PDB file of C-alpha atoms in Angstrom:
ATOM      1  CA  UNK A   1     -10.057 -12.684  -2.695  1.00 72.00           C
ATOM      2  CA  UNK A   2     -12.668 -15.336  -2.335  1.00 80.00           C
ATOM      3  CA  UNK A   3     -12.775 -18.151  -4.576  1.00 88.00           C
ATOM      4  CA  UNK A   4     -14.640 -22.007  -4.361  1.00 92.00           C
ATOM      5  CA  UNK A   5     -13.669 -25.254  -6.478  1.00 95.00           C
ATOM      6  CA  UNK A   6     -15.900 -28.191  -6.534  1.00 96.00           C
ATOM      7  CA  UNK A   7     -13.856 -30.891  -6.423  1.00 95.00           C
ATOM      8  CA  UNK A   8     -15.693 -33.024  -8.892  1.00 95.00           C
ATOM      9  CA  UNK A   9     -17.835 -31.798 -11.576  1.00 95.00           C
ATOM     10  CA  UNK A  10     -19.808 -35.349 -11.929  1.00 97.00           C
ATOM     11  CA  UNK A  11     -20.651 -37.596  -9.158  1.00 98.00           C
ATOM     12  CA  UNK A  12     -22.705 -41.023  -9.960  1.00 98.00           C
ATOM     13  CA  UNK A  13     -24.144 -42.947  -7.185  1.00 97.00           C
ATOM     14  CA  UNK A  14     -26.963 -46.027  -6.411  1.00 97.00           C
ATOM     15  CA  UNK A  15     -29.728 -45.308  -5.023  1.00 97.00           C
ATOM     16  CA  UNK A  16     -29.754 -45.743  -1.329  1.00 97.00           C
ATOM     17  CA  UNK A  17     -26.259 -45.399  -1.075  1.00 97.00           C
ATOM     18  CA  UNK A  18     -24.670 -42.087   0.337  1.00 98.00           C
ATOM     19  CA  UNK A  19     -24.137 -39.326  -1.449  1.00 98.00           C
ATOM     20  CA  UNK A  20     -20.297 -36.570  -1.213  1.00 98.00           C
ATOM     21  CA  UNK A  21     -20.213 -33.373  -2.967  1.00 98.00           C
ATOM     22  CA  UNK A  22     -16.898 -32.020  -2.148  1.00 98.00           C
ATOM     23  CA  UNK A  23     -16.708 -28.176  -2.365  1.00 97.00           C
ATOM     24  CA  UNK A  24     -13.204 -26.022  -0.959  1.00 96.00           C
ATOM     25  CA  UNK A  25     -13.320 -22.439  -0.512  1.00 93.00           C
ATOM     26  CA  UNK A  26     -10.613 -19.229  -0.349  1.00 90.00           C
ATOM     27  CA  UNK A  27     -11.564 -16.561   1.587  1.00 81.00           C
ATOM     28  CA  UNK A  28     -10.034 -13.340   2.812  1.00 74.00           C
ATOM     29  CA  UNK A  29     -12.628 -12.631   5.770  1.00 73.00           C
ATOM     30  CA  UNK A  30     -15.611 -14.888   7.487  1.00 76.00           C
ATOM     31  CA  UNK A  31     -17.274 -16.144   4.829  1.00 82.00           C
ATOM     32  CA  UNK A  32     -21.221 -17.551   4.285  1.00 86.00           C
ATOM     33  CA  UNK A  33     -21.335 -20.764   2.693  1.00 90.00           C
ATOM     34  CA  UNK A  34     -24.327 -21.970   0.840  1.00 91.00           C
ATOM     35  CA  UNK A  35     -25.130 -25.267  -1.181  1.00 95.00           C
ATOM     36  CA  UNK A  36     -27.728 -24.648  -3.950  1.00 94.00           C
ATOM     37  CA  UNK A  37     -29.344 -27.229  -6.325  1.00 95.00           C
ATOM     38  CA  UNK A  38     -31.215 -27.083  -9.971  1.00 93.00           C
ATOM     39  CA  UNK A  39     -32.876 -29.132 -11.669  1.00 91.00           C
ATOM     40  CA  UNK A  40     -32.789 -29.327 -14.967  1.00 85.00           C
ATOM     41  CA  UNK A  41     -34.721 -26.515 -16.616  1.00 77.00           C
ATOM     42  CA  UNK A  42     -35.495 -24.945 -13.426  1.00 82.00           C
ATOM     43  CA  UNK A  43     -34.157 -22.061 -10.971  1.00 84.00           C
ATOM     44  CA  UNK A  44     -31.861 -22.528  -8.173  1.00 89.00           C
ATOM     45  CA  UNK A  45     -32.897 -23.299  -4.808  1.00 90.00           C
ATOM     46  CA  UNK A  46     -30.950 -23.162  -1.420  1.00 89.00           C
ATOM     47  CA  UNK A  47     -30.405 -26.335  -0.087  1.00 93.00           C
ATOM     48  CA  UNK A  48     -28.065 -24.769   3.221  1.00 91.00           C
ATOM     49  CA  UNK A  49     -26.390 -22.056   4.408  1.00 89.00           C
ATOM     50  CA  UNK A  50     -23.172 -21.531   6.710  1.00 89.00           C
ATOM     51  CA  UNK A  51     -23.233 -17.922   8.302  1.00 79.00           C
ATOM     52  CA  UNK A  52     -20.640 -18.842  11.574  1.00 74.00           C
ATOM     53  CA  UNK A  53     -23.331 -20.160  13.687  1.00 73.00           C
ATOM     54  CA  UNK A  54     -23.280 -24.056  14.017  1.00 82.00           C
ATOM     55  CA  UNK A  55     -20.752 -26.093  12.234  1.00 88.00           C
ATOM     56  CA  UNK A  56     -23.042 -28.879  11.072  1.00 93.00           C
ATOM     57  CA  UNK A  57     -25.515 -27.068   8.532  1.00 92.00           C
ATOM     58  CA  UNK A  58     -28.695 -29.299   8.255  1.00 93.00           C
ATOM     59  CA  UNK A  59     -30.315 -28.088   5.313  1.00 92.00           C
ATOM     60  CA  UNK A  60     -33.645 -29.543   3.134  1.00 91.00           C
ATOM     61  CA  UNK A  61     -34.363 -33.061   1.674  1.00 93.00           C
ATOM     62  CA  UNK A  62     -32.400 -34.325   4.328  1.00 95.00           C
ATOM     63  CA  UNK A  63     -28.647 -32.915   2.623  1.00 96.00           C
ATOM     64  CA  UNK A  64     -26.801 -31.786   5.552  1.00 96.00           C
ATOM     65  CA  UNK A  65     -22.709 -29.917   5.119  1.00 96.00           C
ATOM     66  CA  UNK A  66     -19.859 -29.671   7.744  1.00 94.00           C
ATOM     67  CA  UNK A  67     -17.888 -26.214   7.495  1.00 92.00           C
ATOM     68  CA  UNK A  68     -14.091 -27.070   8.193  1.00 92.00           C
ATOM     69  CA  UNK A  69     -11.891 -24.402   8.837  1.00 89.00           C
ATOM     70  CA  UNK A  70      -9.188 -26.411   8.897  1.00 90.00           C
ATOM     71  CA  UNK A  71      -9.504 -27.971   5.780  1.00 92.00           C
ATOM     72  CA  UNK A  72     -11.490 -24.784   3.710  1.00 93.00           C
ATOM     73  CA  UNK A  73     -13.898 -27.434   3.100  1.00 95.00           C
ATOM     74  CA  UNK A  74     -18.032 -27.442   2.982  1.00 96.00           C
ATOM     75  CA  UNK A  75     -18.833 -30.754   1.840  1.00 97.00           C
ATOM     76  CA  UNK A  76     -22.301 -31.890   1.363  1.00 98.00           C
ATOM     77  CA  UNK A  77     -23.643 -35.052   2.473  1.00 98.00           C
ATOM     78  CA  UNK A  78     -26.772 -37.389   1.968  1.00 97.00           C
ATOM     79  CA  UNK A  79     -27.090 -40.602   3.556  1.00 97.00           C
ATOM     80  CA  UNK A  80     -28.992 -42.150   1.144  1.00 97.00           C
ATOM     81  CA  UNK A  81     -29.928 -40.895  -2.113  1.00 97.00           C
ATOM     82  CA  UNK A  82     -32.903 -40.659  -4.114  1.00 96.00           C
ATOM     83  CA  UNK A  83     -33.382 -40.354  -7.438  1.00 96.00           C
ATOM     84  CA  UNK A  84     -35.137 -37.247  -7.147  1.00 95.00           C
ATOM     85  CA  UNK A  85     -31.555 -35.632  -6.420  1.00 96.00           C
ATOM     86  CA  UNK A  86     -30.437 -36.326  -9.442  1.00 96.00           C
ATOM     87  CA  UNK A  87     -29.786 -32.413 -10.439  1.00 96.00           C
ATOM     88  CA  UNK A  88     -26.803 -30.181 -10.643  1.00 95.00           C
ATOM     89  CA  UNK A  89     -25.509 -28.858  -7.435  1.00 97.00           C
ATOM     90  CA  UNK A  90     -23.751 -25.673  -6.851  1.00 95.00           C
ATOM     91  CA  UNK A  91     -21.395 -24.194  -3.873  1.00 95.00           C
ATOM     92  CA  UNK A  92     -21.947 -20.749  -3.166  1.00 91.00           C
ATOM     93  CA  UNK A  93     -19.180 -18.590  -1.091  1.00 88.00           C
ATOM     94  CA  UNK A  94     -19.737 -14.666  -0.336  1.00 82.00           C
ATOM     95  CA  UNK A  95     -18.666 -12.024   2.451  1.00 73.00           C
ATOM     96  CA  UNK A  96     -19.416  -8.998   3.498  1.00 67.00           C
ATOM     97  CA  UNK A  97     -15.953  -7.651   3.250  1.00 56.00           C
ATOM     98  CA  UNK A  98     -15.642  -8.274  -0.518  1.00 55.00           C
ATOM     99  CA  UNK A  99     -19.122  -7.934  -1.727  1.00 60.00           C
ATOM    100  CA  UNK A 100     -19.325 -10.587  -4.195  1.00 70.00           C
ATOM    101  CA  UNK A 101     -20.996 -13.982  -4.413  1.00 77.00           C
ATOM    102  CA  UNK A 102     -19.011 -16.701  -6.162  1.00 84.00           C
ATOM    103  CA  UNK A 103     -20.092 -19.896  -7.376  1.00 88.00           C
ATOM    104  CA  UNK A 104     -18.462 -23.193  -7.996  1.00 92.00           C
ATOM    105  CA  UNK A 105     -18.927 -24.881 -11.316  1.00 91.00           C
ATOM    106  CA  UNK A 106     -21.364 -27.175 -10.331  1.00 94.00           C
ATOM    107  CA  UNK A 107     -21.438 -30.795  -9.188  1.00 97.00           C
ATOM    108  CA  UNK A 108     -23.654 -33.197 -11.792  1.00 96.00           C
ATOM    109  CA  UNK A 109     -25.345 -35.638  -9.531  1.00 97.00           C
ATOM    110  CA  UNK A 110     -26.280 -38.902 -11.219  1.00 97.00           C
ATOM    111  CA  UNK A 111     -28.677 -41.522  -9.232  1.00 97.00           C
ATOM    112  CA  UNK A 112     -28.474 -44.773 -10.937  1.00 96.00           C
ATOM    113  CA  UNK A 113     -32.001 -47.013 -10.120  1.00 94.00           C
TER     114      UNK A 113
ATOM    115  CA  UNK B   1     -41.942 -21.538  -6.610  1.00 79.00           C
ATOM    116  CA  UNK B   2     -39.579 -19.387  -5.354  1.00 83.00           C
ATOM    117  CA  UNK B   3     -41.810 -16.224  -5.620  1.00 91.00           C
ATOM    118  CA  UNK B   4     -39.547 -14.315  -8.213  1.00 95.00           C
ATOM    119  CA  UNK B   5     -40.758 -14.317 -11.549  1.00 96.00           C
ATOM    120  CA  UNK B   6     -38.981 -13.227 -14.983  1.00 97.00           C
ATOM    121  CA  UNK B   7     -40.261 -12.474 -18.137  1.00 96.00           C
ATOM    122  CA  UNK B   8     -39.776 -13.569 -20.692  1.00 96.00           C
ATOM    123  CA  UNK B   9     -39.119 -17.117 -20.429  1.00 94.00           C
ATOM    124  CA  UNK B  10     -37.375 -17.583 -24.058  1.00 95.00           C
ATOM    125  CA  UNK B  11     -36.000 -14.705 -26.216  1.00 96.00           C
ATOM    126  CA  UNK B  12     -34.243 -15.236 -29.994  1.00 97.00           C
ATOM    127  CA  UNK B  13     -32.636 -12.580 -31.063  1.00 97.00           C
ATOM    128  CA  UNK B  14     -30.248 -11.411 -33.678  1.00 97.00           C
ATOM    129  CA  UNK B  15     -26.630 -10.116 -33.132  1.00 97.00           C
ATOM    130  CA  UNK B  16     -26.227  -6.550 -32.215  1.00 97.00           C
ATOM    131  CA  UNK B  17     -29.906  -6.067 -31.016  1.00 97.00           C
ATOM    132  CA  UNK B  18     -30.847  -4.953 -27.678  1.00 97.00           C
ATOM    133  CA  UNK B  19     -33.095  -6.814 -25.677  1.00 97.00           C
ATOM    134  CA  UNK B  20     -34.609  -6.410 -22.016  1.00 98.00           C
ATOM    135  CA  UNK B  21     -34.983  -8.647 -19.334  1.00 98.00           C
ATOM    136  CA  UNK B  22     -37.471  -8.058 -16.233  1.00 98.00           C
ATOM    137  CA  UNK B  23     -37.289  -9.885 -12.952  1.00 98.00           C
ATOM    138  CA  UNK B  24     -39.844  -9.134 -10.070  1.00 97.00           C
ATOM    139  CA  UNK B  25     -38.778  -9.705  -6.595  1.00 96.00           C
ATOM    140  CA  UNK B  26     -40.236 -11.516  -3.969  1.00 94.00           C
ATOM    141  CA  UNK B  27     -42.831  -9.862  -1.937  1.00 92.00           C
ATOM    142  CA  UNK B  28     -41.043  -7.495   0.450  1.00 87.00           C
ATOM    143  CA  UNK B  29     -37.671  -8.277  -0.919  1.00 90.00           C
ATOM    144  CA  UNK B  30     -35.975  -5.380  -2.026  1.00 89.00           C
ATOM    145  CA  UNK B  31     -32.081  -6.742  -3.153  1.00 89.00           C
ATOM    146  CA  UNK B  32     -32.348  -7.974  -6.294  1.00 92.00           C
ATOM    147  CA  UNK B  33     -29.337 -10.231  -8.236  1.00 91.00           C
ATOM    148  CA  UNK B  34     -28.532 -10.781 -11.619  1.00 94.00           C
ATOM    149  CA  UNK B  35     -26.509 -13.758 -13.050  1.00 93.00           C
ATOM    150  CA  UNK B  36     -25.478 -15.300 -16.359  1.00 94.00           C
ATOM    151  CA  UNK B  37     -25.134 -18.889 -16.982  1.00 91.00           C
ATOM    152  CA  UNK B  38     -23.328 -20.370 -19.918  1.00 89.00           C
ATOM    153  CA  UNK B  39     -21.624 -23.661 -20.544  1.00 82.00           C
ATOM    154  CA  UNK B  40     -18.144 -22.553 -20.621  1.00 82.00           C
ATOM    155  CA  UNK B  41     -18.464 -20.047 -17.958  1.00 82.00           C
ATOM    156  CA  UNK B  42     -20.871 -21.456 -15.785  1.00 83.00           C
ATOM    157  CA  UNK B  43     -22.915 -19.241 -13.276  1.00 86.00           C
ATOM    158  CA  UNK B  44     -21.535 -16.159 -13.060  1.00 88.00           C
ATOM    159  CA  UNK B  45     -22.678 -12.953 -10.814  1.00 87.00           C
ATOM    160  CA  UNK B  46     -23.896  -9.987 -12.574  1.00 92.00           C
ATOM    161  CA  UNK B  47     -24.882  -7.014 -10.073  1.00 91.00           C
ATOM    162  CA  UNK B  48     -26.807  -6.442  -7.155  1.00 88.00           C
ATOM    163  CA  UNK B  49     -28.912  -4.167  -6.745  1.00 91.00           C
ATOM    164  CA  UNK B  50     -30.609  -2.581  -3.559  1.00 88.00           C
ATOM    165  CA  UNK B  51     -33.517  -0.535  -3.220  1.00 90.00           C
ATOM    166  CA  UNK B  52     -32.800   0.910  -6.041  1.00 92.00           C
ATOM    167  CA  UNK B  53     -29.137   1.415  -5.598  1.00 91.00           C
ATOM    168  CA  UNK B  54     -26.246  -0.331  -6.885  1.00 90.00           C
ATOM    169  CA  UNK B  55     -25.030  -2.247  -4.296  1.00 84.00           C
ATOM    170  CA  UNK B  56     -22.250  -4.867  -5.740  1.00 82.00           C
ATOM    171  CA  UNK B  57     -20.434  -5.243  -9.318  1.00 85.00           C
ATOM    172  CA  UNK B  58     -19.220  -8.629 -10.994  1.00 85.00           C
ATOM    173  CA  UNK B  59     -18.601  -9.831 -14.188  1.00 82.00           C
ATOM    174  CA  UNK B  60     -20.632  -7.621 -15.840  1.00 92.00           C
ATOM    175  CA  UNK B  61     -19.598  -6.486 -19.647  1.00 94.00           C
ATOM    176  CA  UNK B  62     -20.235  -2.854 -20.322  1.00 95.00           C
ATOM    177  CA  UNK B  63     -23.124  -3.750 -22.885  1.00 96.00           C
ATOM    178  CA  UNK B  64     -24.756  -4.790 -19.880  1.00 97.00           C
ATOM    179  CA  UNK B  65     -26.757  -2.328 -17.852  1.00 96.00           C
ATOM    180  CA  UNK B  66     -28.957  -2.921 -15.181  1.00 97.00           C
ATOM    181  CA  UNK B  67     -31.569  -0.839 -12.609  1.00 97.00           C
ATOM    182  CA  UNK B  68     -34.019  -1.112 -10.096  1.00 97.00           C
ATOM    183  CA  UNK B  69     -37.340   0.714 -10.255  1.00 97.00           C
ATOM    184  CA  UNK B  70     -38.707   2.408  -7.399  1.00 95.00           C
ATOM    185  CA  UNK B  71     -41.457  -0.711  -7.397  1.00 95.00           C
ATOM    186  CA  UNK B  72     -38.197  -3.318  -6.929  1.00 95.00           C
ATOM    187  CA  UNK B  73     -38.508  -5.038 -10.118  1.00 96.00           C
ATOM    188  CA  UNK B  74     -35.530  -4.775 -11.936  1.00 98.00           C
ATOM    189  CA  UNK B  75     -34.509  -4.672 -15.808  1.00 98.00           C
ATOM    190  CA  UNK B  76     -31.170  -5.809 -17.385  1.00 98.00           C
ATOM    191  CA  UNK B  77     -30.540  -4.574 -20.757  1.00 98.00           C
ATOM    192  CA  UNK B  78     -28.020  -6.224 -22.765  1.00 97.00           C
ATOM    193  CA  UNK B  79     -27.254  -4.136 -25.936  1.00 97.00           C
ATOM    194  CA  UNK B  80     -24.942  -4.943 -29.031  1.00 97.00           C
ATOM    195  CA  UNK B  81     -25.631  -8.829 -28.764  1.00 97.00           C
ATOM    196  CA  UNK B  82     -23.146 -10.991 -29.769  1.00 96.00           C
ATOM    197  CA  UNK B  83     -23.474 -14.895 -29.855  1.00 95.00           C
ATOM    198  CA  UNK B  84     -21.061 -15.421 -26.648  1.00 94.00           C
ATOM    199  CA  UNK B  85     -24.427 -13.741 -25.465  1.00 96.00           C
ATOM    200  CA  UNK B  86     -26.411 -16.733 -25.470  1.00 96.00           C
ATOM    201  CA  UNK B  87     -27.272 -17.651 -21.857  1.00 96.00           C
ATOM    202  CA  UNK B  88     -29.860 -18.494 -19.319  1.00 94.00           C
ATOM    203  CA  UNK B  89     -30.039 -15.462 -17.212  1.00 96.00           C
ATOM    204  CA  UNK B  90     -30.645 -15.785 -13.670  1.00 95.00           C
ATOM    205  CA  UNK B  91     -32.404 -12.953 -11.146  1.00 95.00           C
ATOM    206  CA  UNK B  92     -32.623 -13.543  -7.641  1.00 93.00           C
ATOM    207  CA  UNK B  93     -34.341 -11.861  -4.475  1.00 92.00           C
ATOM    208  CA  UNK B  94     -32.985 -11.865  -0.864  1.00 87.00           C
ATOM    209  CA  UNK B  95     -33.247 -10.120   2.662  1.00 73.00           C
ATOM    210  CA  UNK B  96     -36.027  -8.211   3.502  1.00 49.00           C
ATOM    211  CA  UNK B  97     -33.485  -6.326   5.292  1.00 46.00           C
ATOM    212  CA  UNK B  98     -31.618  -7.204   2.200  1.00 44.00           C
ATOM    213  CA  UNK B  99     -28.450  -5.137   2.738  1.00 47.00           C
ATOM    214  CA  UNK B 100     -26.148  -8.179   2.657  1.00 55.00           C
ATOM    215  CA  UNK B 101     -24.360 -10.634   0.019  1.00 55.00           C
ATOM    216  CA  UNK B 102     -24.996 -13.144   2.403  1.00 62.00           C
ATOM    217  CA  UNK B 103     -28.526 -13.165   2.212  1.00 72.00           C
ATOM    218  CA  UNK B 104     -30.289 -16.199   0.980  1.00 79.00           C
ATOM    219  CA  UNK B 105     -31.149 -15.889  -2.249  1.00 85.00           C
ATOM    220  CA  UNK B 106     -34.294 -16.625  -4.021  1.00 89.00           C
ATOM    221  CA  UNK B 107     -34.196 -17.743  -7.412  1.00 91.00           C
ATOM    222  CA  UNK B 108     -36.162 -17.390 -10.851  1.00 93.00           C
ATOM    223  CA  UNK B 109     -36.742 -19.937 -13.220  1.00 92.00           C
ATOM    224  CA  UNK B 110     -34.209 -17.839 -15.578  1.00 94.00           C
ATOM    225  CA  UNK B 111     -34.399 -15.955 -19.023  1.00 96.00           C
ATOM    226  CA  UNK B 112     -32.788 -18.584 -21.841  1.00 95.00           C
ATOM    227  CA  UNK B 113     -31.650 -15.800 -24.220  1.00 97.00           C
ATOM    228  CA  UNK B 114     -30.584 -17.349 -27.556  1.00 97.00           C
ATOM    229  CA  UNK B 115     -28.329 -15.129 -30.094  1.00 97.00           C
ATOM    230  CA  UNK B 116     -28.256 -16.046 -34.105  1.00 95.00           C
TER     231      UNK B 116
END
Protein backbone atom coordinates (compact mmCIF):
# COMPACT_ATOMS: atom_id res chain seq x y z
CA UNK A 1 0.00 0.00 0.00
CA UNK A 2 1.31 3.44 -0.64
CA UNK A 3 0.32 6.22 1.42
CA UNK A 4 1.97 10.12 2.08
CA UNK A 5 1.28 12.51 5.21
CA UNK A 6 2.32 16.05 5.13
CA UNK A 7 3.50 16.72 8.24
CA UNK A 8 2.01 20.14 8.62
CA UNK A 9 -0.97 21.35 6.91
CA UNK A 10 0.03 25.27 7.46
CA UNK A 11 3.44 26.62 7.37
CA UNK A 12 3.98 30.62 7.89
CA UNK A 13 7.26 32.10 7.16
CA UNK A 14 9.11 35.86 6.49
CA UNK A 15 10.07 36.64 3.56
CA UNK A 16 13.65 35.89 2.86
CA UNK A 17 13.81 33.41 5.35
CA UNK A 18 13.86 29.60 4.38
CA UNK A 19 11.16 27.78 3.68
CA UNK A 20 10.38 23.32 5.08
CA UNK A 21 7.54 21.45 3.78
CA UNK A 22 7.83 18.18 5.42
CA UNK A 23 6.15 15.32 3.45
CA UNK A 24 6.68 11.17 4.63
CA UNK A 25 5.71 8.49 2.40
CA UNK A 26 4.67 4.43 2.68
CA UNK A 27 5.42 2.51 -0.06
CA UNK A 28 5.33 -1.15 -0.99
CA UNK A 29 7.75 -0.93 -4.17
CA UNK A 30 10.15 2.06 -5.67
CA UNK A 31 8.15 4.78 -5.60
CA UNK A 32 8.12 8.41 -7.77
CA UNK A 33 7.89 11.29 -5.65
CA UNK A 34 6.59 14.56 -6.85
CA UNK A 35 5.98 18.05 -5.11
CA UNK A 36 3.14 20.02 -6.81
CA UNK A 37 1.92 23.59 -6.03
CA UNK A 38 -1.53 25.71 -6.67
CA UNK A 39 -2.34 28.73 -6.40
CA UNK A 40 -5.31 29.78 -5.39
CA UNK A 41 -7.94 29.41 -8.09
CA UNK A 42 -5.62 27.81 -10.38
CA UNK A 43 -4.44 24.16 -11.57
CA UNK A 44 -1.64 22.26 -10.20
CA UNK A 45 1.75 22.48 -11.42
CA UNK A 46 4.85 20.18 -10.82
CA UNK A 47 7.31 21.77 -8.93
CA UNK A 48 9.80 18.21 -8.80
CA UNK A 49 9.88 14.85 -9.32
CA UNK A 50 11.86 11.80 -7.66
CA UNK A 51 11.94 8.74 -10.15
CA UNK A 52 15.36 6.85 -8.41
CA UNK A 53 17.77 8.86 -10.31
CA UNK A 54 19.57 11.57 -8.15
CA UNK A 55 18.75 12.02 -4.56
CA UNK A 56 18.72 15.81 -4.50
CA UNK A 57 15.63 16.76 -6.83
CA UNK A 58 16.18 20.43 -8.00
CA UNK A 59 12.97 21.41 -9.22
CA UNK A 60 11.46 25.17 -10.47
CA UNK A 61 11.46 28.61 -8.68
CA UNK A 62 14.43 27.54 -7.09
CA UNK A 63 12.38 24.69 -4.51
CA UNK A 64 14.68 21.87 -4.43
CA UNK A 65 13.63 18.10 -2.16
CA UNK A 66 16.00 15.39 -0.71
CA UNK A 67 14.48 11.73 -1.06
CA UNK A 68 15.51 9.80 2.24
CA UNK A 69 15.12 6.31 2.30
CA UNK A 70 15.99 6.08 5.54
CA UNK A 71 13.71 8.33 6.96
CA UNK A 72 10.54 7.84 4.11
CA UNK A 73 10.96 11.44 3.87
CA UNK A 74 10.78 14.03 0.65
CA UNK A 75 10.99 17.28 2.18
CA UNK A 76 10.93 20.39 0.22
CA UNK A 77 13.14 23.20 0.67
CA UNK A 78 13.52 26.99 -0.34
CA UNK A 79 16.22 29.06 0.83
CA UNK A 80 14.56 32.08 0.81
CA UNK A 81 11.05 32.69 0.18
CA UNK A 82 9.07 34.94 -1.79
CA UNK A 83 5.87 35.99 -1.51
CA UNK A 84 4.92 34.72 -4.72
CA UNK A 85 5.03 31.12 -3.00
CA UNK A 86 2.52 31.82 -0.97
CA UNK A 87 0.11 28.85 -2.42
CA UNK A 88 -0.89 25.44 -1.28
CA UNK A 89 1.59 22.74 -1.82
CA UNK A 90 0.93 19.16 -2.38
CA UNK A 91 3.15 15.75 -2.11
CA UNK A 92 2.47 13.37 -4.67
CA UNK A 93 3.60 9.48 -4.23
CA UNK A 94 2.77 6.74 -7.08
CA UNK A 95 4.35 3.33 -8.43
CA UNK A 96 4.14 1.28 -10.99
CA UNK A 97 3.45 -1.77 -8.97
CA UNK A 98 0.22 -0.40 -7.43
CA UNK A 99 -1.09 1.85 -10.05
CA UNK A 100 -2.35 4.64 -8.10
CA UNK A 101 -1.27 8.21 -7.44
CA UNK A 102 -1.81 9.48 -3.90
CA UNK A 103 -1.72 12.83 -2.64
CA UNK A 104 -0.99 14.41 0.66
CA UNK A 105 -3.41 16.91 2.08
CA UNK A 106 -1.66 19.80 1.21
CA UNK A 107 0.78 22.15 2.92
CA UNK A 108 -0.73 26.03 3.18
CA UNK A 109 2.26 28.20 2.67
CA UNK A 110 1.95 31.65 4.20
CA UNK A 111 4.75 34.46 3.30
CA UNK A 112 4.43 37.21 5.72
CA UNK A 113 5.98 40.78 4.01
CA UNK B 1 -0.75 27.31 -19.08
CA UNK B 2 -0.38 23.91 -18.75
CA UNK B 3 -1.88 23.06 -22.23
CA UNK B 4 -4.97 21.03 -20.88
CA UNK B 5 -8.06 22.75 -20.99
CA UNK B 6 -11.62 21.87 -19.36
CA UNK B 7 -14.84 23.03 -20.00
CA UNK B 8 -16.77 24.28 -18.36
CA UNK B 9 -15.15 26.39 -15.90
CA UNK B 10 -18.29 26.71 -13.36
CA UNK B 11 -21.37 24.39 -13.37
CA UNK B 12 -24.62 24.80 -10.74
CA UNK B 13 -26.60 22.18 -10.71
CA UNK B 14 -29.43 20.62 -8.84
CA UNK B 15 -29.36 17.28 -6.87
CA UNK B 16 -29.88 14.16 -8.79
CA UNK B 17 -29.02 15.73 -12.26
CA UNK B 18 -26.38 14.52 -14.46
CA UNK B 19 -23.86 16.68 -15.68
CA UNK B 20 -20.66 16.25 -18.01
CA UNK B 21 -17.33 17.33 -17.71
CA UNK B 22 -14.74 17.53 -20.78
CA UNK B 23 -11.01 17.79 -20.42
CA UNK B 24 -8.68 17.97 -23.58
CA UNK B 25 -5.23 16.71 -23.29
CA UNK B 26 -2.14 18.17 -24.06
CA UNK B 27 -0.94 17.97 -27.55
CA UNK B 28 0.38 14.44 -28.08
CA UNK B 29 -0.53 13.33 -24.64
CA UNK B 30 -2.63 10.49 -24.67
CA UNK B 31 -3.08 9.41 -20.56
CA UNK B 32 -5.51 11.39 -19.28
CA UNK B 33 -6.39 11.75 -15.16
CA UNK B 34 -9.28 12.64 -13.37
CA UNK B 35 -9.42 13.98 -9.73
CA UNK B 36 -11.87 15.44 -7.23
CA UNK B 37 -11.05 18.03 -4.77
CA UNK B 38 -13.16 18.85 -1.78
CA UNK B 39 -12.44 20.38 1.58
CA UNK B 40 -12.88 17.45 3.71
CA UNK B 41 -11.40 15.04 1.37
CA UNK B 42 -8.89 16.92 -0.27
CA UNK B 43 -7.46 15.83 -3.75
CA UNK B 44 -8.42 12.66 -4.47
CA UNK B 45 -7.60 10.37 -7.74
CA UNK B 46 -10.39 9.48 -9.93
CA UNK B 47 -9.24 7.18 -13.01
CA UNK B 48 -6.80 7.10 -15.58
CA UNK B 49 -7.34 6.62 -18.62
CA UNK B 50 -5.03 5.58 -21.65
CA UNK B 51 -5.56 5.78 -25.18
CA UNK B 52 -8.71 5.11 -24.72
CA UNK B 53 -8.43 2.35 -22.24
CA UNK B 54 -8.90 2.22 -18.66
CA UNK B 55 -5.75 2.10 -17.27
CA UNK B 56 -6.03 2.72 -13.24
CA UNK B 57 -9.15 2.92 -10.71
CA UNK B 58 -9.38 5.13 -7.42
CA UNK B 59 -11.85 6.56 -5.45
CA UNK B 60 -14.26 6.69 -7.89
CA UNK B 61 -18.19 6.34 -6.76
CA UNK B 62 -20.22 4.28 -9.15
CA UNK B 63 -22.29 7.47 -10.27
CA UNK B 64 -19.15 8.36 -11.72
CA UNK B 65 -18.26 7.20 -15.19
CA UNK B 66 -15.60 8.21 -17.25
CA UNK B 67 -14.07 7.55 -21.13
CA UNK B 68 -11.69 8.53 -23.53
CA UNK B 69 -12.60 9.30 -27.13
CA UNK B 70 -10.64 8.07 -29.87
CA UNK B 71 -9.48 12.04 -30.27
CA UNK B 72 -7.99 11.79 -26.36
CA UNK B 73 -10.28 14.17 -24.83
CA UNK B 74 -12.00 12.68 -22.18
CA UNK B 75 -15.60 13.10 -20.47
CA UNK B 76 -16.56 12.33 -16.81
CA UNK B 77 -20.14 12.03 -16.17
CA UNK B 78 -21.31 12.26 -12.75
CA UNK B 79 -25.03 11.20 -12.54
CA UNK B 80 -27.54 11.26 -9.49
CA UNK B 81 -25.81 14.44 -7.90
CA UNK B 82 -25.86 14.78 -4.47
CA UNK B 83 -24.44 17.86 -2.50
CA UNK B 84 -21.24 15.81 -1.11
CA UNK B 85 -20.85 16.32 -5.00
CA UNK B 86 -19.74 19.73 -4.87
CA UNK B 87 -16.07 19.87 -5.93
CA UNK B 88 -13.44 21.34 -8.12
CA UNK B 89 -12.67 18.63 -10.51
CA UNK B 90 -9.29 18.20 -11.69
CA UNK B 91 -8.08 16.48 -15.30
CA UNK B 92 -4.62 16.02 -16.02
CA UNK B 93 -2.37 14.93 -19.11
CA UNK B 94 0.98 13.03 -18.94
CA UNK B 95 3.56 10.89 -21.02
CA UNK B 96 3.56 10.97 -24.49
CA UNK B 97 4.53 7.50 -24.01
CA UNK B 98 2.04 7.89 -21.27
CA UNK B 99 1.80 4.27 -20.08
CA UNK B 100 2.93 5.09 -16.53
CA UNK B 101 1.47 6.55 -13.08
CA UNK B 102 4.63 8.07 -12.76
CA UNK B 103 4.40 10.33 -15.47
CA UNK B 104 4.40 13.99 -14.84
CA UNK B 105 1.29 15.24 -14.88
CA UNK B 106 -0.12 18.24 -16.49
CA UNK B 107 -2.82 19.99 -14.94
CA UNK B 108 -6.16 21.95 -15.82
CA UNK B 109 -7.38 24.86 -14.24
CA UNK B 110 -10.32 22.46 -12.85
CA UNK B 111 -14.22 22.21 -13.20
CA UNK B 112 -15.79 23.96 -9.74
CA UNK B 113 -19.03 21.92 -9.83
CA UNK B 114 -21.50 23.37 -7.28
CA UNK B 115 -24.65 21.10 -6.13
CA UNK B 116 -28.00 22.90 -4.55
Amino acid sequence: AQSVTQLDSHVSVSEGTPVLLRCNYSSSYSPSLFWYVQHPNKGLQLLLKYTSAATLVKGINGFEAEFKKSETSFHLTKPSAHMSDAAEYFCVVSEEGYQKVTFGTGTKLQVIP
Amino acid sequence: DSGVTQTPKHLITATGQRVTLRCSPRSGDLSVYWYQQSLDQGLQFLIQYYNGEERAKGNILERFSAQQFPDLHSELNLSSLELGDSALYFCASSGHSGLSVTDTQYFGPGTRLTVL
